[in-house]
Amino acid sequence: MAGLSQPGEWVDGFLFVGNQLALDFLNTRPILNREARELFSNTAALERWLVASGIIVSPRQRAVARSWRDSREAQTFLKELIGFRERLRGAVLRIESGRTLDEDFLAEVNRLLRHYPQRVKVVKQGSKVVSQLFFDLRNPEDLWAPISAAAARLLSEVDPSRVRKCESQSCVVHFFDTSKKGGRRWCSMNICGNRLKVAAYQKRRSKENGGGGGS
Ligand SMILES: [Zn+2]
């Protein structure tokens, strides 16, 4: 099935199937070939994800991020970011099982929002003027601005009944279902969908050929 991968599913080695930045962030530790894989393996990997996710856009921001590569500061930030990602995972699992969010996590998000606010600017877009969010990037911690804003959006603006984990048992990818009917079941047709369909087909067939195994 190689070669059928949808454009935009994988960007520079990262998965973008979440339909929400905070979920794409969460999906940076998928299980691939039955093994949990930390895609934020070092600060250079984080830098690539920031570009792939559209958090870092301008050449100036790229240069700033590149200047910290391998610095102790960036490494400390990455450690904290991974910790936050895992607490976000706990929050998403609660959302998916219909439980209320835990106060400590909300307090943590609020603390980040307060310390690292996003700013608004107005820019020309053709003949119109539109407002855009932005953040000043000087130090690695400034990245909390877009990350905490994304987490806040996920917690407050997204229909919880449409936040789901991939149906495949061995997959830990989460997504926001934006399909019309709300029937999305897996992270991606290419990664889990086809595999599950083939497995279901084989199960049906073995039942049919199994000589009255069922019913
Ligand atoms: Zn999956």
PDB file of C-alpha atoms and ligand atoms in Angstrom:
ATOM      1  CA  MET A   1       0.000   0.000   0.000  1.00  0.00           C
ATOM      2  CA  ALA A   2       3.031   2.243  -0.112  1.00  0.00           C
ATOM      3  CA  GLY A   3       2.675   5.258  -2.304  1.00  0.00           C
ATOM      4  CA  LEU A   4      -0.937   5.808  -1.334  1.00  0.00           C
ATOM      5  CA  SER A   5      -0.190   7.971   1.638  1.00  0.00           C
ATOM      6  CA  GLN A   6      -2.362  11.051   1.763  1.00  0.00           C
ATOM      7  CA  PRO A   7      -0.647  14.367   1.337  1.00  0.00           C
ATOM      8  CA  GLY A   8      -0.228  16.042   4.684  1.00  0.00           C
ATOM      9  CA  GLU A   9      -0.413  12.920   6.848  1.00  0.00           C
ATOM     10  CA  TRP A  10       3.300  12.786   7.427  1.00  0.00           C
ATOM     11  CA  VAL A  11       5.266  15.995   7.220  1.00  0.00           C
ATOM     12  CA  ASP A  12       9.007  15.751   7.689  1.00  0.00           C
ATOM     13  CA  GLY A  13       8.671  12.596   9.800  1.00  0.00           C
ATOM     14  CA  PHE A  14       5.753  13.824  11.920  1.00  0.00           C
ATOM     15  CA  LEU A  15       2.134  12.817  11.858  1.00  0.00           C
ATOM     16  CA  PHE A  16      -0.502  15.457  11.119  1.00  0.00           C
ATOM     17  CA  VAL A  17      -3.870  13.742  11.295  1.00  0.00           C
ATOM     18  CA  GLY A  18      -5.234  15.340  14.480  1.00  0.00           C
ATOM     19  CA  ASN A  19      -7.120  18.288  12.920  1.00  0.00           C
ATOM     20  CA  GLN A  20      -6.073  20.222  16.005  1.00  0.00           C
ATOM     21  CA  LEU A  21      -2.608  21.502  16.729  1.00  0.00           C
ATOM     22  CA  ALA A  22      -2.767  20.244  20.322  1.00  0.00           C
ATOM     23  CA  LEU A  23      -3.587  16.723  19.093  1.00  0.00           C
ATOM     24  CA  ASP A  24      -0.818  16.775  16.507  1.00  0.00           C
ATOM     25  CA  PHE A  25       1.439  17.777  19.379  1.00  0.00           C
ATOM     26  CA  LEU A  26       0.140  14.838  21.400  1.00  0.00           C
ATOM     27  CA  ASN A  27       0.751  12.517  18.464  1.00  0.00           C
ATOM     28  CA  THR A  28       4.491  13.093  18.548  1.00  0.00           C
ATOM     29  CA  ARG A  29       4.792   9.864  20.522  1.00  0.00           C
ATOM     30  CA  PRO A  30       3.016   7.307  18.366  1.00  0.00           C
ATOM     31  CA  ILE A  31       3.358   3.542  18.503  1.00  0.00           C
ATOM     32  CA  LEU A  32       4.973   2.396  15.296  1.00  0.00           C
ATOM     33  CA  ASN A  33       5.631  -1.274  14.626  1.00  0.00           C
ATOM     34  CA  ARG A  34       4.400  -2.023  18.139  1.00  0.00           C
ATOM     35  CA  GLU A  35       6.933   0.258  19.773  1.00  0.00           C
ATOM     36  CA  ALA A  36       6.352   3.652  21.349  1.00  0.00           C
ATOM     37  CA  ARG A  37       8.445   6.119  19.421  1.00  0.00           C
ATOM     38  CA  GLU A  38       9.478   9.470  20.848  1.00  0.00           C
ATOM     39  CA  LEU A  39       9.567  11.743  17.818  1.00  0.00           C
ATOM     40  CA  PHE A  40      10.866  14.634  19.933  1.00  0.00           C
ATOM     41  CA  SER A  41      14.138  12.771  20.226  1.00  0.00           C
ATOM     42  CA  ASN A  42      16.243  15.920  20.505  1.00  0.00           C
ATOM     43  CA  THR A  43      15.993  19.675  20.117  1.00  0.00           C
ATOM     44  CA  ALA A  44      16.685  19.488  16.381  1.00  0.00           C
ATOM     45  CA  ALA A  45      13.666  17.185  16.027  1.00  0.00           C
ATOM     46  CA  LEU A  46      11.551  19.638  17.989  1.00  0.00           C
ATOM     47  CA  GLU A  47      12.741  22.394  15.677  1.00  0.00           C
ATOM     48  CA  ARG A  48      11.612  20.370  12.652  1.00  0.00           C
ATOM     49  CA  TRP A  49       8.205  19.758  14.224  1.00  0.00           C
ATOM     50  CA  LEU A  50       7.767  23.457  14.962  1.00  0.00           C
ATOM     51  CA  VAL A  51       8.321  24.220  11.293  1.00  0.00           C
ATOM     52  CA  ALA A  52       6.183  21.307  10.053  1.00  0.00           C
ATOM     53  CA  SER A  53       3.319  22.294  12.346  1.00  0.00           C
ATOM     54  CA  GLY A  54       3.390  25.916  11.197  1.00  0.00           C
ATOM     55  CA  ILE A  55       4.229  27.295  14.639  1.00  0.00           C
ATOM     56  CA  ILE A  56       7.502  28.629  13.306  1.00  0.00           C
ATOM     57  CA  VAL A  57       6.940  30.350   9.998  1.00  0.00           C
ATOM     58  CA  SER A  58       9.302  33.199   9.256  1.00  0.00           C
ATOM     59  CA  PRO A  59      12.977  32.855   8.337  1.00  0.00           C
ATOM     60  CA  ARG A  60      13.770  35.013  11.359  1.00  0.00           C
ATOM     61  CA  GLN A  61      11.971  32.599  13.699  1.00  0.00           C
ATOM     62  CA  ARG A  62      13.757  29.677  12.064  1.00  0.00           C
ATOM     63  CA  ALA A  63      17.092  31.371  12.623  1.00  0.00           C
ATOM     64  CA  VAL A  64      16.253  32.051  16.277  1.00  0.00           C
ATOM     65  CA  ALA A  65      15.235  28.427  16.859  1.00  0.00           C
ATOM     66  CA  ARG A  66      18.337  27.177  15.071  1.00  0.00           C
ATOM     67  CA  SER A  67      20.516  29.347  17.302  1.00  0.00           C
ATOM     68  CA  TRP A  68      19.442  27.364  20.405  1.00  0.00           C
ATOM     69  CA  ARG A  69      19.916  23.967  18.914  1.00  0.00           C
ATOM     70  CA  ASP A  70      21.640  21.730  21.476  1.00  0.00           C
ATOM     71  CA  SER A  71      21.738  24.513  24.062  1.00  0.00           C
ATOM     72  CA  ARG A  72      21.036  23.497  27.635  1.00  0.00           C
ATOM     73  CA  GLU A  73      18.136  25.928  27.685  1.00  0.00           C
ATOM     74  CA  ALA A  74      16.463  24.236  24.720  1.00  0.00           C
ATOM     75  CA  GLN A  75      17.082  20.803  26.205  1.00  0.00           C
ATOM     76  CA  THR A  76      15.468  21.828  29.487  1.00  0.00           C
ATOM     77  CA  PHE A  77      12.527  23.272  27.607  1.00  0.00           C
ATOM     78  CA  LEU A  78      12.120  20.082  25.573  1.00  0.00           C
ATOM     79  CA  LYS A  79      12.019  18.017  28.757  1.00  0.00           C
ATOM     80  CA  GLU A  80       9.322  20.261  30.202  1.00  0.00           C
ATOM     81  CA  LEU A  81       7.419  20.233  26.941  1.00  0.00           C
ATOM     82  CA  ILE A  82       7.366  16.429  26.889  1.00  0.00           C
ATOM     83  CA  GLY A  83       6.126  16.443  30.492  1.00  0.00           C
ATOM     84  CA  PHE A  84       3.346  18.828  29.516  1.00  0.00           C
ATOM     85  CA  ARG A  85       2.484  16.675  26.505  1.00  0.00           C
ATOM     86  CA  GLU A  86       1.997  13.648  28.733  1.00  0.00           C
ATOM     87  CA  ARG A  87      -0.235  15.612  31.139  1.00  0.00           C
ATOM     88  CA  LEU A  88      -2.198  16.784  28.090  1.00  0.00           C
ATOM     89  CA  ARG A  89      -2.538  13.115  27.138  1.00  0.00           C
ATOM     90  CA  GLY A  90      -4.130  12.482  30.523  1.00  0.00           C
ATOM     91  CA  ALA A  91      -6.556  15.357  29.896  1.00  0.00           C
ATOM     92  CA  VAL A  92      -7.446  14.075  26.413  1.00  0.00           C
ATOM     93  CA  LEU A  93      -8.075  10.575  27.761  1.00  0.00           C
ATOM     94  CA  ARG A  94     -10.450  12.114  30.311  1.00  0.00           C
ATOM     95  CA  ILE A  95     -12.253  14.052  27.570  1.00  0.00           C
ATOM     96  CA  GLU A  96     -12.602  10.891  25.503  1.00  0.00           C
ATOM     97  CA  SER A  97     -14.059   8.925  28.386  1.00  0.00           C
ATOM     98  CA  GLY A  98     -16.495  11.705  29.267  1.00  0.00           C
ATOM     99  CA  ARG A  99     -14.889  12.623  32.561  1.00  0.00           C
ATOM    100  CA  THR A 100     -14.356  16.190  33.743  1.00  0.00           C
ATOM    101  CA  LEU A 101     -10.934  17.739  33.474  1.00  0.00           C
ATOM    102  CA  ASP A 102      -8.709  17.776  36.438  1.00  0.00           C
ATOM    103  CA  GLU A 103      -8.239  21.169  38.064  1.00  0.00           C
ATOM    104  CA  ASP A 104      -4.476  20.891  38.295  1.00  0.00           C
ATOM    105  CA  PHE A 105      -4.106  20.585  34.557  1.00  0.00           C
ATOM    106  CA  LEU A 106      -6.431  23.538  33.903  1.00  0.00           C
ATOM    107  CA  ALA A 107      -4.413  25.564  36.393  1.00  0.00           C
ATOM    108  CA  GLU A 108      -1.211  24.620  34.590  1.00  0.00           C
ATOM    109  CA  VAL A 109      -2.630  25.709  31.224  1.00  0.00           C
ATOM    110  CA  ASN A 110      -3.840  28.972  32.763  1.00  0.00           C
ATOM    111  CA  ARG A 111      -0.455  29.652  34.275  1.00  0.00           C
ATOM    112  CA  LEU A 112       1.182  29.180  30.870  1.00  0.00           C
ATOM    113  CA  LEU A 113      -1.425  31.368  29.141  1.00  0.00           C
ATOM    114  CA  ARG A 114      -0.824  34.103  31.675  1.00  0.00           C
ATOM    115  CA  HIS A 115       2.961  34.002  31.442  1.00  0.00           C
ATOM    116  CA  TYR A 116       3.212  33.487  27.684  1.00  0.00           C
ATOM    117  CA  PRO A 117       0.318  35.321  26.030  1.00  0.00           C
ATOM    118  CA  GLN A 118      -0.148  35.403  22.291  1.00  0.00           C
ATOM    119  CA  ARG A 119      -0.394  38.820  20.668  1.00  0.00           C
ATOM    120  CA  VAL A 120      -2.599  40.119  17.890  1.00  0.00           C
ATOM    121  CA  LYS A 121      -1.583  42.096  14.843  1.00  0.00           C
ATOM    122  CA  VAL A 122      -3.431  43.272  11.774  1.00  0.00           C
ATOM    123  CA  VAL A 123      -2.048  42.485   8.350  1.00  0.00           C
ATOM    124  CA  LYS A 124      -3.119  43.126   4.788  1.00  0.00           C
ATOM    125  CA  GLN A 125      -4.445  40.130   2.919  1.00  0.00           C
ATOM    126  CA  GLY A 126      -5.180  41.198  -0.642  1.00  0.00           C
ATOM    127  CA  SER A 127      -7.522  44.150  -0.327  1.00  0.00           C
ATOM    128  CA  LYS A 128      -8.634  43.189   3.173  1.00  0.00           C
ATOM    129  CA  VAL A 129      -7.105  43.644   6.570  1.00  0.00           C
ATOM    130  CA  VAL A 130      -7.218  40.620   8.864  1.00  0.00           C
ATOM    131  CA  SER A 131      -6.095  40.087  12.423  1.00  0.00           C
ATOM    132  CA  GLN A 132      -3.489  37.442  13.145  1.00  0.00           C
ATOM    133  CA  LEU A 133      -2.157  35.892  16.307  1.00  0.00           C
ATOM    134  CA  PHE A 134       1.565  35.891  16.771  1.00  0.00           C
ATOM    135  CA  PHE A 135       4.163  35.493  19.486  1.00  0.00           C
ATOM    136  CA  ASP A 136       7.626  36.887  20.011  1.00  0.00           C
ATOM    137  CA  LEU A 137      10.231  34.186  19.725  1.00  0.00           C
ATOM    138  CA  ARG A 138      13.419  34.883  21.587  1.00  0.00           C
ATOM    139  CA  ASN A 139      13.850  32.014  24.022  1.00  0.00           C
ATOM    140  CA  PRO A 140      12.622  28.425  23.915  1.00  0.00           C
ATOM    141  CA  GLU A 141      10.080  29.183  26.681  1.00  0.00           C
ATOM    142  CA  ASP A 142       8.346  31.643  24.354  1.00  0.00           C
ATOM    143  CA  LEU A 143       7.073  28.559  22.538  1.00  0.00           C
ATOM    144  CA  TRP A 144       4.681  28.053  25.443  1.00  0.00           C
ATOM    145  CA  ALA A 145       2.552  30.818  23.898  1.00  0.00           C
ATOM    146  CA  PRO A 146       1.359  28.887  20.829  1.00  0.00           C
ATOM    147  CA  ILE A 147       1.451  25.516  22.625  1.00  0.00           C
ATOM    148  CA  SER A 148      -0.654  26.596  25.594  1.00  0.00           C
ATOM    149  CA  ALA A 149      -3.049  28.471  23.287  1.00  0.00           C
ATOM    150  CA  ALA A 150      -3.480  25.281  21.247  1.00  0.00           C
ATOM    151  CA  ALA A 151      -4.163  23.272  24.402  1.00  0.00           C
ATOM    152  CA  ALA A 152      -6.682  25.908  25.529  1.00  0.00           C
ATOM    153  CA  ARG A 153      -8.476  25.738  22.167  1.00  0.00           C
ATOM    154  CA  LEU A 154      -8.689  21.971  22.361  1.00  0.00           C
ATOM    155  CA  LEU A 155     -10.110  22.055  25.889  1.00  0.00           C
ATOM    156  CA  SER A 156     -12.606  24.833  25.297  1.00  0.00           C
ATOM    157  CA  GLU A 157     -13.627  24.988  21.665  1.00  0.00           C
ATOM    158  CA  VAL A 158     -13.657  21.449  20.386  1.00  0.00           C
ATOM    159  CA  ASP A 159     -16.727  19.201  20.652  1.00  0.00           C
ATOM    160  CA  PRO A 160     -15.537  16.551  23.158  1.00  0.00           C
ATOM    161  CA  SER A 161     -17.639  13.844  21.521  1.00  0.00           C
ATOM    162  CA  ARG A 162     -15.522  14.233  18.404  1.00  0.00           C
ATOM    163  CA  VAL A 163     -12.186  13.805  20.106  1.00  0.00           C
ATOM    164  CA  ARG A 164     -11.221  10.179  19.740  1.00  0.00           C
ATOM    165  CA  LYS A 165      -8.365   7.719  19.813  1.00  0.00           C
ATOM    166  CA  CYS A 166      -7.743   5.561  16.778  1.00  0.00           C
ATOM    167  CA  GLU A 167      -9.786   2.379  16.961  1.00  0.00           C
ATOM    168  CA  SER A 168      -6.753   0.193  16.486  1.00  0.00           C
ATOM    169  CA  GLN A 169      -5.830  -1.280  19.873  1.00  0.00           C
ATOM    170  CA  SER A 170      -2.148  -0.870  19.313  1.00  0.00           C
ATOM    171  CA  CYS A 171      -2.378   2.743  18.118  1.00  0.00           C
ATOM    172  CA  VAL A 172      -2.260   5.762  20.418  1.00  0.00           C
ATOM    173  CA  VAL A 173      -2.992   8.469  17.876  1.00  0.00           C
ATOM    174  CA  HIS A 174      -5.781  10.885  18.796  1.00  0.00           C
ATOM    175  CA  PHE A 175      -7.779  13.041  16.417  1.00  0.00           C
ATOM    176  CA  PHE A 176     -10.620  15.513  16.195  1.00  0.00           C
ATOM    177  CA  ASP A 177     -13.224  14.055  13.878  1.00  0.00           C
ATOM    178  CA  THR A 178     -14.211  16.748  11.387  1.00  0.00           C
ATOM    179  CA  SER A 179     -16.015  14.386   9.018  1.00  0.00           C
ATOM    180  CA  LYS A 180     -19.593  15.306   8.111  1.00  0.00           C
ATOM    181  CA  LYS A 181     -21.177  12.318   9.780  1.00  0.00           C
ATOM    182  CA  GLY A 182     -18.711  12.075  12.621  1.00  0.00           C
ATOM    183  CA  GLY A 183     -17.844   8.480  11.842  1.00  0.00           C
ATOM    184  CA  ARG A 184     -14.093   8.662  11.584  1.00  0.00           C
ATOM    185  CA  ARG A 185     -12.585   5.600  13.253  1.00  0.00           C
ATOM    186  CA  TRP A 186      -8.877   5.595  12.737  1.00  0.00           C
ATOM    187  CA  CYS A 187      -5.878   7.861  12.640  1.00  0.00           C
ATOM    188  CA  SER A 188      -5.421   7.275   8.957  1.00  0.00           C
ATOM    189  CA  MET A 189      -6.616   4.875   6.321  1.00  0.00           C
ATOM    190  CA  ASN A 190      -3.010   4.187   5.397  1.00  0.00           C
ATOM    191  CA  ILE A 191      -1.658   3.602   8.847  1.00  0.00           C
ATOM    192  CA  CYS A 192      -4.445   1.678  10.606  1.00  0.00           C
ATOM    193  CA  GLY A 193      -7.578   1.748   8.455  1.00  0.00           C
ATOM    194  CA  ASN A 194      -6.444  -0.685   5.801  1.00  0.00           C
ATOM    195  CA  ARG A 195      -4.800  -2.967   8.313  1.00  0.00           C
ATOM    196  CA  LEU A 196      -8.004  -3.204  10.360  1.00  0.00           C
ATOM    197  CA  LYS A 197     -10.131  -3.698   7.283  1.00  0.00           C
ATOM    198  CA  VAL A 198      -7.889  -6.522   6.093  1.00  0.00           C
ATOM    199  CA  ALA A 199      -7.948  -8.078   9.574  1.00  0.00           C
ATOM    200  CA  ALA A 200     -11.757  -7.883   9.729  1.00  0.00           C
ATOM    201  CA  TYR A 201     -12.007  -9.402   6.251  1.00  0.00           C
ATOM    202  CA  GLN A 202      -9.692 -12.258   7.166  1.00  0.00           C
ATOM    203  CA  LYS A 203     -11.644 -12.888  10.352  1.00  0.00           C
ATOM    204  CA  ARG A 204     -14.903 -13.037   8.393  1.00  0.00           C
ATOM    205  CA  ARG A 205     -13.356 -15.357   5.840  1.00  0.00           C
ATOM    206  CA  SER A 206     -11.863 -17.707   8.372  1.00  0.00           C
ATOM    207  CA  LYS A 207     -15.277 -17.869  10.045  1.00  0.00           C
ATOM    208  CA  GLU A 208     -16.933 -18.656   6.712  1.00  0.00           C
ATOM    209  CA  ASN A 209     -14.356 -21.310   5.938  1.00  0.00           C
ATOM    210  CA  GLY A 210     -14.157 -22.567   9.477  1.00  0.00           C
ATOM    211  CA  GLY A 211     -16.920 -25.147   9.064  1.00  0.00           C
ATOM    212  CA  GLY A 212     -19.730 -23.773  11.181  1.00  0.00           C
ATOM    213  CA  GLY A 213     -17.474 -22.262  13.789  1.00  0.00           C
ATOM    214  CA  GLY A 214     -19.932 -19.535  14.663  1.00  0.00           C
ATOM    215  CA  SER A 215     -23.645 -19.142  15.389  1.00  0.00           C
TER     216      SER A 215
HETATM  217 ZN    ZN B   1      -4.138   4.352  14.221  1.00  0.00          ZN
END
